[in-house]
Amino acid sequence: MIQLQKIARVFQVGDEAVHALDSVDFSVAPGEYIAIMGPSGSGKSTLLNIIGLLDRPDNGSYHLDDVDTTHLGDRQKAEVRRHKIGFVFQFFHLVPRLSAADNIELPLVLAGVDASRRKERVKTALASLDLVGRARHRPDQLSGGQRQRVAIARATVMQPRIILADEPTGNLDRASGKDVIEILEKLNDDGMSLIMVTHDPGLGSRAKRQVRMVDGRIESDTGAS
Ligand code: ADP
Ligand code: MG
């Protein structure tokens, strides 16, 4: 489903070239549960951003469902992202002025889903994430755990097959973090591929496959074929 070959990403910072990813080979099959671990600055977020089509590699190829994404234009990439990938961030990235319900509805609006269908899907999402009483609240009127649940609802309302989570519990207390992990694991049980960056070894060990990054390379991968 996801196939990265010899992916490189170099950031130019002043005179210095930072090799955020250095010849990374990585494949993901449908329904996998993968934890990506490694020290700060090892390239975990860069890898996730490339998989999520939020960033492009400087070298190498990335095939998503057998389509070479490096040849897609920005609009095509946005389209693929909207339908196939849900992204959950450490700092939620909700739209501050919009209510929980409107944040969740946004991807449906962008995808041109009609109003009655949108309403129905948002209602289902709010219910399944235990947010019914919070639909009209803005992000600043929600707890961290509630914000992340809204972000998960937004990431999954288009029913993507891949969910990417970059330190999704990094900004939450223990109890809300556990809650969020259990929600993500439930989505994986229901068939979504889950790729999660974490530096919590306890969380990482829950995944069926562990990938460890060091200096822009994959140092170990329990699921490498
Ligand atoms: P991690 O998520 O594992 O902490 P990142 O993927 O964020 O690591 O970063 C990998 C390396 O690339 C780091 O050295 C970081 O400073 C650098 N880097 C990441 N994004 C940028 C950017 N936009 N501009 C310059 N350097 C960057
Ligand atoms: Mg990171």
CSV table of N, CA, C and O and ligand atoms in Angstrom, one decimal, residues 44-45 166-167 197, ligand 2:
chain,number,residue,atom,x,y,z
A,44,LYS,N,11.8,11.4,12.3
A,44,LYS,CA,10.5,10.7,12.5
A,44,LYS,C,9.3,11.6,11.8
A,44,LYS,O,8.5,11.1,11.1
A,45,SER,N,9.3,12.9,12.2
A,45,SER,CA,8.2,13.7,11.7
A,45,SER,C,8.4,13.9,10.2
A,45,SER,O,7.4,13.9,9.4
A,166,ASP,N,1.5,11.9,14.8
A,166,ASP,CA,2.8,12.3,15.2
A,166,ASP,C,2.7,12.7,16.7
A,166,ASP,O,2.3,13.8,17.0
A,167,GLU,N,3.2,11.9,17.6
A,167,GLU,CA,3.2,12.1,19.0
A,167,GLU,C,1.8,12.5,19.5
A,167,GLU,O,1.7,13.6,20.1
A,197,VAL,N,4.1,8.0,15.6
A,197,VAL,CA,5.4,8.4,16.1
A,197,VAL,C,5.2,8.6,17.6
A,197,VAL,O,4.3,9.2,18.1
B,2,MG,MG,9.0,15.1,15.5
